[in-house]
Tab-separated table of C-alpha atoms and ligand atoms in Angstrom:
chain	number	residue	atom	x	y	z
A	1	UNK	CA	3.069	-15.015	-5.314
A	2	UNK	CA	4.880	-11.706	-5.651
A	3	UNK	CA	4.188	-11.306	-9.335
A	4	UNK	CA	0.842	-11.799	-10.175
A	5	UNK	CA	-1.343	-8.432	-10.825
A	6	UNK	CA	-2.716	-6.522	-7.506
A	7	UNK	CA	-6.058	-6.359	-7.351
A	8	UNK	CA	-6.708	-2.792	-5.641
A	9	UNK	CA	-9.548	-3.998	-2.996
A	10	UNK	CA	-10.755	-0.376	-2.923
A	11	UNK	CA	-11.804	-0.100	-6.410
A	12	UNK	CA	-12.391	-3.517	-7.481
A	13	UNK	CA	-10.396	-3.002	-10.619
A	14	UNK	CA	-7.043	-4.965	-11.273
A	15	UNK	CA	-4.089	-3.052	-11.570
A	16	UNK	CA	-0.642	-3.883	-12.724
A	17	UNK	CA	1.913	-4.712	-10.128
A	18	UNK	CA	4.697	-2.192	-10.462
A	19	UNK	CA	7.138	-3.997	-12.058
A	20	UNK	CA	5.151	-4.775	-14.958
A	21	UNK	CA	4.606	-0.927	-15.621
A	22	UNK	CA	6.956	1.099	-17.438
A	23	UNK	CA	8.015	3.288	-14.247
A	24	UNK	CA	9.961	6.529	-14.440
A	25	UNK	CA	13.514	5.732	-12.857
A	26	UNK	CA	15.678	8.059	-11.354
A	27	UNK	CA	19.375	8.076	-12.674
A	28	UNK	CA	21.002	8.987	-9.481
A	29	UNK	CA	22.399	7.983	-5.846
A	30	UNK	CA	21.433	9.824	-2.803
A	31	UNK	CA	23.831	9.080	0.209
A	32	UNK	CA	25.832	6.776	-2.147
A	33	UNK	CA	28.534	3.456	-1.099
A	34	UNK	CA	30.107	4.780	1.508
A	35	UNK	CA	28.705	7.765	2.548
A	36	UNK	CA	26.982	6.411	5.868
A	37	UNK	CA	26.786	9.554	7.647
A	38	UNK	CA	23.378	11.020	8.471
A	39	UNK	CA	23.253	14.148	6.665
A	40	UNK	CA	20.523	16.848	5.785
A	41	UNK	CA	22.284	18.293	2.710
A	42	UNK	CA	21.603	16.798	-0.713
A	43	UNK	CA	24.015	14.944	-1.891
A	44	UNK	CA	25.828	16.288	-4.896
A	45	UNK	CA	24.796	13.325	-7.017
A	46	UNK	CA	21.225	12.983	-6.242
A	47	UNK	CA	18.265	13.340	-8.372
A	48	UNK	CA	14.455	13.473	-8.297
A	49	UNK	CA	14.100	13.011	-11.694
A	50	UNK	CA	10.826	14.395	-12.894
A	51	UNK	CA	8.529	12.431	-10.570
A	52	UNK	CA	11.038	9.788	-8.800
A	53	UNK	CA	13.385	9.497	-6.682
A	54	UNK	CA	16.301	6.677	-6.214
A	55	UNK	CA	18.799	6.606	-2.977
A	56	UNK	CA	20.747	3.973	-2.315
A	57	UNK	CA	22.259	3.061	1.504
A	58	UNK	CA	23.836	1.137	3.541
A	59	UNK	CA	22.176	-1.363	5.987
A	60	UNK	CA	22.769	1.146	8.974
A	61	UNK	CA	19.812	1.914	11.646
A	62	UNK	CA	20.548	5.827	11.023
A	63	UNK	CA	19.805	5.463	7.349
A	64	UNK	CA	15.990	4.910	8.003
A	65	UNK	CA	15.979	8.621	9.297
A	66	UNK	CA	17.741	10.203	6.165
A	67	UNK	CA	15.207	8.292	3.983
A	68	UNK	CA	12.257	9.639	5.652
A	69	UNK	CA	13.681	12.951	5.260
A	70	UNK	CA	14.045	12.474	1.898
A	71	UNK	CA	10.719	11.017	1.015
A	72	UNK	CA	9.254	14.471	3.180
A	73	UNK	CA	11.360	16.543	0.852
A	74	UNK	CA	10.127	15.010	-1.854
A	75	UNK	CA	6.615	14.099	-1.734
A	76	UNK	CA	6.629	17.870	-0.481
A	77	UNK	CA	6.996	19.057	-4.014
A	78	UNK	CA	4.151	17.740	-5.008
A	79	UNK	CA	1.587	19.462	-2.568
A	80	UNK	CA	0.122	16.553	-0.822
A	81	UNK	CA	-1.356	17.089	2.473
A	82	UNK	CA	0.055	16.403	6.005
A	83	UNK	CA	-1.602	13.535	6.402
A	84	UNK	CA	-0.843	11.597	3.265
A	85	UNK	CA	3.231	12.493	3.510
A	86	UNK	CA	2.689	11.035	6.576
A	87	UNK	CA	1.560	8.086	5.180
A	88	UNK	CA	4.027	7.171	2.793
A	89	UNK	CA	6.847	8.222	5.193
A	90	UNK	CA	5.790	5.221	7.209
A	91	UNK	CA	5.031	3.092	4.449
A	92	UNK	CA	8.949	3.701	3.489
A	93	UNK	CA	10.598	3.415	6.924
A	94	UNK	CA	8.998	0.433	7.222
A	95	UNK	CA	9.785	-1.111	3.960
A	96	UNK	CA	13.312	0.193	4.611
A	97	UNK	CA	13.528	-1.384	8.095
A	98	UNK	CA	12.649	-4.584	6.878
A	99	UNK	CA	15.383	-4.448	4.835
A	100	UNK	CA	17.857	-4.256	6.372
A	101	UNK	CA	16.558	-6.370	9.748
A	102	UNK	CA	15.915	-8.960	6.950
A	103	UNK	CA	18.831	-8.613	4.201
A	104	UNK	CA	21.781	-10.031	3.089
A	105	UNK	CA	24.532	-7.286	3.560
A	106	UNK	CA	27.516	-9.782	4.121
A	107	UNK	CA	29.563	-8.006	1.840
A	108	UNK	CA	30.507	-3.945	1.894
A	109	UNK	CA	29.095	-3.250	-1.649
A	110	UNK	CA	25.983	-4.660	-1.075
A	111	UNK	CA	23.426	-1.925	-0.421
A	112	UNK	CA	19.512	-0.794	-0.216
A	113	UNK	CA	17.721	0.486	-2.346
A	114	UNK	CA	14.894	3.208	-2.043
A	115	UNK	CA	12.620	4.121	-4.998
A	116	UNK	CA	9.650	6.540	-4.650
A	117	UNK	CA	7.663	7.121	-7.648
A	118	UNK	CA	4.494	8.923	-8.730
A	119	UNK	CA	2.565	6.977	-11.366
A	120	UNK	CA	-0.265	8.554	-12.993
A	121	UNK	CA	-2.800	8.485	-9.951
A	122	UNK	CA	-0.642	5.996	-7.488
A	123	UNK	CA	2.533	6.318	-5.541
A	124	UNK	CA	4.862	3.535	-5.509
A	125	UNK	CA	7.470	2.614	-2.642
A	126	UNK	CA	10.329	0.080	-3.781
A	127	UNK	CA	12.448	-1.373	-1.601
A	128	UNK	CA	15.322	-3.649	-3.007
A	129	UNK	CA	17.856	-5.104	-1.083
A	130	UNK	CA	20.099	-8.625	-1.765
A	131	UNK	CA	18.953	-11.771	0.395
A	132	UNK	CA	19.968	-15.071	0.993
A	133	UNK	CA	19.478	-18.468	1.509
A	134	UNK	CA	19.539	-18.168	4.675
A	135	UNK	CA	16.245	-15.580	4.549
A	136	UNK	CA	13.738	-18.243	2.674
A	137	UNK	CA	12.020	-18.518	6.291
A	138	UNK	CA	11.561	-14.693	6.370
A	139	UNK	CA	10.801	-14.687	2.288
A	140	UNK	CA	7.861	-17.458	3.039
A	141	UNK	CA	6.672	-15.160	6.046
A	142	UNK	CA	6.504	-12.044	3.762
A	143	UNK	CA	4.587	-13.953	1.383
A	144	UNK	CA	2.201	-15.745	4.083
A	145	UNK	CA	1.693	-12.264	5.565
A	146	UNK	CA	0.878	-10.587	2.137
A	147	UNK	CA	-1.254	-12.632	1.552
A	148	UNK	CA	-2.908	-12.897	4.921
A	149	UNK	CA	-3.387	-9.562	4.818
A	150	UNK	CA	-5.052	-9.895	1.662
A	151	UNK	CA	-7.581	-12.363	2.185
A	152	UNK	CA	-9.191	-9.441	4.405
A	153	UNK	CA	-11.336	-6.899	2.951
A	154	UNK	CA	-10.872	-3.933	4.830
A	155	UNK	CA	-7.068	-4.149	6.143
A	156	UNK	CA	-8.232	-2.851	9.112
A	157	UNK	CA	-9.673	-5.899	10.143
A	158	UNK	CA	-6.066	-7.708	9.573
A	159	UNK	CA	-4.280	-4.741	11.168
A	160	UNK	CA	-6.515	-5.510	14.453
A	161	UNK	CA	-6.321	-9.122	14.570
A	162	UNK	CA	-2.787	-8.622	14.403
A	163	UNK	CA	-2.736	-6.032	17.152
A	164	UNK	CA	-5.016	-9.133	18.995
A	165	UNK	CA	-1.594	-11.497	18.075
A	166	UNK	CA	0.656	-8.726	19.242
A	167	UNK	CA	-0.734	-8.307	22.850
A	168	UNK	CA	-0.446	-12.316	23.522
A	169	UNK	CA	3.078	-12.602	22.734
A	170	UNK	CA	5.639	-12.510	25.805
A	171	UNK	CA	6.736	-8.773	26.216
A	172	UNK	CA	10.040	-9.618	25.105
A	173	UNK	CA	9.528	-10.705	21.529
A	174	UNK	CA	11.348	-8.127	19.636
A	175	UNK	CA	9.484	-8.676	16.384
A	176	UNK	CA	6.439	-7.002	16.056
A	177	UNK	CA	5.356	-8.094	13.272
A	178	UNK	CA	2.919	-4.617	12.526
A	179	UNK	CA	4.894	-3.412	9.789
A	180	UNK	CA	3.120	-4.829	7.364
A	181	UNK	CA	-0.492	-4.693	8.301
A	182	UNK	CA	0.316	-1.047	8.968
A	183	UNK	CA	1.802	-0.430	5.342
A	184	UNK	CA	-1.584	-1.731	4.619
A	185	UNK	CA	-4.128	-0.164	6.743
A	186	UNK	CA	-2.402	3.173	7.750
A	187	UNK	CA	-0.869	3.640	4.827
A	188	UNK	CA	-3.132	2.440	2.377
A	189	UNK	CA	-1.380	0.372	0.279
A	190	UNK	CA	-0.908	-3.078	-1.905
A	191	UNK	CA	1.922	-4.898	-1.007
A	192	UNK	CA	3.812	-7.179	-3.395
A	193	UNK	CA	7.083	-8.628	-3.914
A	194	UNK	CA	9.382	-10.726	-6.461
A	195	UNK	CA	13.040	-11.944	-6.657
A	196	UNK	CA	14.743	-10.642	-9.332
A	197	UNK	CA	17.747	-12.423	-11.091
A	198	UNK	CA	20.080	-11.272	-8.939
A	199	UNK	CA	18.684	-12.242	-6.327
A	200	UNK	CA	17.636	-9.312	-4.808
A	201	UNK	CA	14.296	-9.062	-3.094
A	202	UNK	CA	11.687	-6.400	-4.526
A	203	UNK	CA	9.265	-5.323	-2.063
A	204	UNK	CA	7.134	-2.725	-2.838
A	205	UNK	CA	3.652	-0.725	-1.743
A	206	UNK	CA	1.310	0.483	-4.152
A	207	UNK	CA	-1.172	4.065	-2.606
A	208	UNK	CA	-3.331	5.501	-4.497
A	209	UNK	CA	-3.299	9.219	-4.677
A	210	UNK	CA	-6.913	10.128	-4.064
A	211	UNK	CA	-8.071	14.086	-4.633
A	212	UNK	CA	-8.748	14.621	-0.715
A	213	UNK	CA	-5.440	13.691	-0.387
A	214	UNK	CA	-4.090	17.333	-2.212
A	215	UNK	CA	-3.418	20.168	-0.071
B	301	ADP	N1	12.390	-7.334	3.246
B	301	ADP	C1	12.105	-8.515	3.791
B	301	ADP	N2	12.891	-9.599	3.542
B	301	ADP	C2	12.613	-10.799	4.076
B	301	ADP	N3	11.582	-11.033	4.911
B	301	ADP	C3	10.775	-10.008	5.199
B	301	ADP	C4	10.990	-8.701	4.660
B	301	ADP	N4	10.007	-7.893	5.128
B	301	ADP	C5	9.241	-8.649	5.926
B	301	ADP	N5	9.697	-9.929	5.990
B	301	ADP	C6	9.115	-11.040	6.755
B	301	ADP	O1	7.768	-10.698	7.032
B	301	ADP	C7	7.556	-10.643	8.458
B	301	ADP	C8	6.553	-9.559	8.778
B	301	ADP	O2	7.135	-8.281	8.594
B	301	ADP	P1	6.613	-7.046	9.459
B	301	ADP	O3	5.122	-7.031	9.381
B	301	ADP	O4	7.320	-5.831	9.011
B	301	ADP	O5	6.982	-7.421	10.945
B	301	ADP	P2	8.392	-7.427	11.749
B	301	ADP	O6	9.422	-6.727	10.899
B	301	ADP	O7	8.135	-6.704	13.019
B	301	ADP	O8	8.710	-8.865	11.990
B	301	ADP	C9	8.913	-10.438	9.057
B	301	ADP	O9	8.965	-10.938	10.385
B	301	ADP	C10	9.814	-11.214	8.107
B	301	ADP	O10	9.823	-12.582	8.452
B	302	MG	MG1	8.957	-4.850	10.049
């Protein structure tokens, strides 16, 4: 799993996972190695390249605020509406706090990165990030839950059996385990992921950019 194509549920049509696209990259670094500040001022080096945008960041907590900032900023340009910003915020922080609960940052230059791009009539969130080893338990979960998820047909249904899951677990479980199913149903997206050579871990969330969805 992780690089076959998505099949967007909502149209019935298959579409091409991301990778297997010819995507727009971004050249540059927002908040770049070392720079682990919180800041609100662009940094000199960063880009949104026609329609994408590229930071990279350290595995810091704070760093989940500066990238929804950034995605805000961003997917501002564009003149989508509250609602849908909203959206792919979330979908982002929560891609982004995966990564670094779940990554491999044992060494100083190893970093996250954060890709936003607009594709024709979808929006893709990338999240890369080096793993491990000692992460194949969380890699099979990610998988398992992907695909949980989609074996539903409205991810609504998943995102309330889940909630079900949630509530009988002792109070003190600090894993909630709703990212995910909320990428999917809140934020209407197709979740995949791959390994690349490097080892680093692709995740990504596909939302398609629907006319209501246009200020
Ligand atoms: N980037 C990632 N790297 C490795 N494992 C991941 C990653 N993202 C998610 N997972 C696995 O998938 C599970 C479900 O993720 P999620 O729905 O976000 O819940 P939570 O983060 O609260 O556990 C995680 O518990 C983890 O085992
Ligand atoms: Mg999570």
């Amino acid at each position: 799993m992780g690089v076959y194509p998505i099949s967007d549920q909502r149209d019935g049509k298959e579409r091409p996972s991301c990778r297997e696209r010819k995507l727009p990259r971004g050249s540059g670094k927002v908040d770049g190695p070392g720079n682990r500040t919180p800041q609100e001022k662009p940094h000199p080096d960063a880009t949104a390249s026609r329609k994408s945008m590229d930071m990279t960041v350290g595995p810091e907590w704070e760093h989940i605020e500066i990238v929804r900032r950034r995605t805000r900023l961003f997917l501002n340009k564009y003149g989508f509406s509250r609602e849908f910003i909203d959206a792919i915020t979330m979908v982002g922080s929560e891609l982004v706090e995966n990564g670094i609960k779940y990554g491999d940052f044992g060494e100083p230059e190893k970093k996250l990165k954060f890709k936003l791009h607009i594709l024709e009539k979808n929006i893709i969130v990338e999240v890369i990030h080096p793993t491990s080893a000692s992460a194949t338990r969380h890699l099979r979960r990610l998988d398992k839950t992907i695909q949980w998820i989609r074996g539903y047909q409205d991810p609504f249904q998943a995102y309330v059996e889940k909630l079900k899951e949630v509530a009988r677990r002792p109070i003190t479980d600090s894993e909630s385990g709703l990212g995910l199913v909320r990428i999917a149903h809140e934020g209407k997206s197709i979740l995949d992921f791959f390994i690349a050579e490097d080892n680093a871990l692709n995740v990504s969330a596909v939302a398609g950019i629907e006319k209501a969805l246009w200020r």
